[in-house]
Coordinates of C-alpha atoms in Angstrom, one line a residue:
X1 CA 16.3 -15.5 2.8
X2 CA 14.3 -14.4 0.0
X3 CA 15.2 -17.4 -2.3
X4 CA 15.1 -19.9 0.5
X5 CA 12.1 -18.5 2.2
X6 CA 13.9 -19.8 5.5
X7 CA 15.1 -17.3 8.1
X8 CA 18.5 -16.6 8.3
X9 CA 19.9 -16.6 12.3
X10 CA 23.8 -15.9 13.3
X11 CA 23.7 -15.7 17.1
X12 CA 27.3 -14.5 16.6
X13 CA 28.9 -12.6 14.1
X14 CA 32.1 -12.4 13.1
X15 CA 34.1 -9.5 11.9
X16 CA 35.7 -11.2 9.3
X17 CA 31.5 -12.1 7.9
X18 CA 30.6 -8.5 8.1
X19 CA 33.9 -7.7 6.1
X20 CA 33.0 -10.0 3.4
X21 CA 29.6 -8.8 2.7
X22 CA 30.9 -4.9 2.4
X23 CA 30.0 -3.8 -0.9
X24 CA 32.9 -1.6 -1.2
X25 CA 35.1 0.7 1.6
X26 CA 32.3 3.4 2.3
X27 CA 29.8 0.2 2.8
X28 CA 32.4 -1.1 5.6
X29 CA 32.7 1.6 7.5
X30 CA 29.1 1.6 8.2
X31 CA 29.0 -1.8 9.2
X32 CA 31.4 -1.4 11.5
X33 CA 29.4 1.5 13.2
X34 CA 27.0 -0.5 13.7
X35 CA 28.6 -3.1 16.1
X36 CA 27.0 -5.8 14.9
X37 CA 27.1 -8.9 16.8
X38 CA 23.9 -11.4 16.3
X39 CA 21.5 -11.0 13.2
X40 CA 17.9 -12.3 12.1
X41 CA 16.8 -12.1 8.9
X42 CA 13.2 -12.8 8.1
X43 CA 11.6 -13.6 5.0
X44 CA 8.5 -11.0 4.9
X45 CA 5.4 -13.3 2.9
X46 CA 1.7 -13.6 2.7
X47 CA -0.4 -15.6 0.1
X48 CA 2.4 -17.0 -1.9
X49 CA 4.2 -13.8 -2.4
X50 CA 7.6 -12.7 -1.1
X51 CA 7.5 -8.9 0.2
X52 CA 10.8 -8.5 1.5
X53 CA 12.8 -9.1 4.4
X54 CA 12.1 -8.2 8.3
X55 CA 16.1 -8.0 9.8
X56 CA 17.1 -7.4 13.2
X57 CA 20.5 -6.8 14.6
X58 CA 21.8 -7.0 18.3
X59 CA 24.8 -5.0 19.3
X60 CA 28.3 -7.1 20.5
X61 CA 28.0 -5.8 24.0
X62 CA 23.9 -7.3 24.1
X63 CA 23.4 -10.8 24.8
X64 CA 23.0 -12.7 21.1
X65 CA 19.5 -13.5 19.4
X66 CA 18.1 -16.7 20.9
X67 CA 16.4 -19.4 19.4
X68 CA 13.4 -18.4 20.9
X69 CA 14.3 -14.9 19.8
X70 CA 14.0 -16.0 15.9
X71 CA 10.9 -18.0 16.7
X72 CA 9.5 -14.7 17.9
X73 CA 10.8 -12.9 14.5
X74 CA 9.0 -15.4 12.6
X75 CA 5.9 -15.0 14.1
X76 CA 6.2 -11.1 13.8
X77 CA 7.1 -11.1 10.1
X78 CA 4.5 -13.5 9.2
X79 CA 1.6 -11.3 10.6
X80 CA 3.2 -8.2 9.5
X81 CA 3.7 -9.7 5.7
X82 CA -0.4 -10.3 6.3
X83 CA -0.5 -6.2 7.5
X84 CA 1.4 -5.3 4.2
X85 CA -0.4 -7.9 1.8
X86 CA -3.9 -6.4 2.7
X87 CA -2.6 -2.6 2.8
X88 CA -1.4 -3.3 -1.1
X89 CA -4.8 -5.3 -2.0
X90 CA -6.6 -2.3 -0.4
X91 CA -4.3 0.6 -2.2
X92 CA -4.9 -1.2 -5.5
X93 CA -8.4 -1.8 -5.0
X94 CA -8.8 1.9 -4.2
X95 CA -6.8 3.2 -6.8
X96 CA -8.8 0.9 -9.0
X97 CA -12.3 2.5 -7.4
X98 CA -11.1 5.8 -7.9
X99 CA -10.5 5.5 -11.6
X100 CA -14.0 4.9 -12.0
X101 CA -15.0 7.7 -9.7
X102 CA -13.0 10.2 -11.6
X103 CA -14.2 8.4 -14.8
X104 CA -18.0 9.3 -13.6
X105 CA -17.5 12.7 -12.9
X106 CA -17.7 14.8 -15.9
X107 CA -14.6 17.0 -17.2
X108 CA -16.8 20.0 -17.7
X109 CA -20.5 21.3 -17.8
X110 CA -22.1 22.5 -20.5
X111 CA -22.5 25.7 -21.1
X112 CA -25.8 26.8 -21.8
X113 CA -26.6 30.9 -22.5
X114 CA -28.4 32.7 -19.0
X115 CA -27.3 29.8 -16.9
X116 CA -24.3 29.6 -14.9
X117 CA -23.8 25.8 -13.9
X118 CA -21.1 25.1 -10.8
X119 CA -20.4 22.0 -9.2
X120 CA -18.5 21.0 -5.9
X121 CA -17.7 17.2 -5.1
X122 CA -17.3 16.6 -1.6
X123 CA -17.1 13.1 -0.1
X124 CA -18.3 12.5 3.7
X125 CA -15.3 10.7 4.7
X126 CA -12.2 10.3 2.9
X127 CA -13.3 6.8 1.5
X128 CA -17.0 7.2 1.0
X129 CA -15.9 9.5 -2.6
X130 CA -14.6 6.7 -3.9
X131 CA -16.8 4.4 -6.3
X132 CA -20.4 5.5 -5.6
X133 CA -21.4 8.8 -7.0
X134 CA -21.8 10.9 -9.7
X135 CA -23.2 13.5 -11.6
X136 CA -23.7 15.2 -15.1
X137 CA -25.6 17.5 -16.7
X138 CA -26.6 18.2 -20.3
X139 CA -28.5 20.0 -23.0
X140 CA -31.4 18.6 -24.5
X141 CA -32.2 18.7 -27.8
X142 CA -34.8 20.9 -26.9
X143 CA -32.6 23.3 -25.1
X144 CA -33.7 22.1 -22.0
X145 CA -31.2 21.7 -19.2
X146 CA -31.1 17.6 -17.7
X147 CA -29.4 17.3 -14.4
X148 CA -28.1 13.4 -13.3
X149 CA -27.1 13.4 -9.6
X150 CA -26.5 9.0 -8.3
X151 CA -25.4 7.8 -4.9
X152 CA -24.9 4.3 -4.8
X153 CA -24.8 2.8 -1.1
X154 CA -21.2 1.6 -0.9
X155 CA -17.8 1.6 -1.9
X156 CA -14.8 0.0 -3.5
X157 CA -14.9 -1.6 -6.8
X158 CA -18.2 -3.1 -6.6
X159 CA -19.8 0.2 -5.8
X160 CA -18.0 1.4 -8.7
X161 CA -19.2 -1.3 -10.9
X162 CA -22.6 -0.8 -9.8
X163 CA -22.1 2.8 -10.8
X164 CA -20.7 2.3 -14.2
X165 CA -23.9 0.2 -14.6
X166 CA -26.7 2.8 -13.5
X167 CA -24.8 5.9 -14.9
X168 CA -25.2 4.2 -18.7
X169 CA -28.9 3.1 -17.8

């Protein structure tokens, strides 16, 4: 399924199939519990890229997958490989956003005699932290104590870009 990108669909099983693709005794056993008698098997893809493989399996004593049963599957796996494409895009772009977030925030203050400095980050929602903020502070030359405190309007990467950018300035 996943070489052939075409679904796989055996309205009825045969034992002796399910033997042959046992991995070993243990692996046989378990097929076997599971009454298997109809399979679909689903190639799971969005944009190109092969995610894996939606499969269903109907008991011997059900009625076997239909025709209209593996259209059905298809239809299902295709949105659902959509569902999983855009959760991974989303996960690395906010993995990617939070790098810079972190990267923005500084490690530690500075510590300046007479002045206790203290600090607590708190995002309003869980995603709003991520890419848009920062703050520093540092001693002049002069001793004197410069505070830096952004919030850029957004989020993601590009918020995070925008940061980077003002931060330097």
């Amino acid at each position: 399924v996943l070489r052939t990108g075409e679904p796989l669909y055996i309205p009825f099983v045969s034992p002796q199939l399910l033997a042959e693709s046992a991995v070993d005794a243990r692996h046989r056993v378990d097929i076997d519990t599971l009454d298997v008698g109809s399979i679909l098997a689903v190639p799971l893809a969005a944009r190109g890229n092969a995610l894996g493989i939606m499969q269903l399996m109907r008991e011997r004593r059900r009625d076997a997958f239909s025709p209209g049963d593996r259209d059905l599957a298809v239809l299902l796996a295709q949105r659902a490989a959509v569902v999983l494409d855009n959760a991974r895009i989303a996960e690395r772009e906010r993995r990617i956003a939070l790098a810079f977030q972190e990267a923005a925030l500084p490690r530690a203050l500075p510590r300046i005699a007479g002045l206790r400095l203290d600090v607590v980050y708190v995002p309003s929602e869980r995603d709003a932290g991520i890419g848009g903020d920062w703050y520093d502070a540092f001693e002049l030359r002069d001793g004197k104590l410069a505070v830096s405190i952004g919030d850029v309007a957004g989020k993601g990467v590009d918020a995070a870009v925008l940061l980077s950018s003002l931060r330097q300035a």
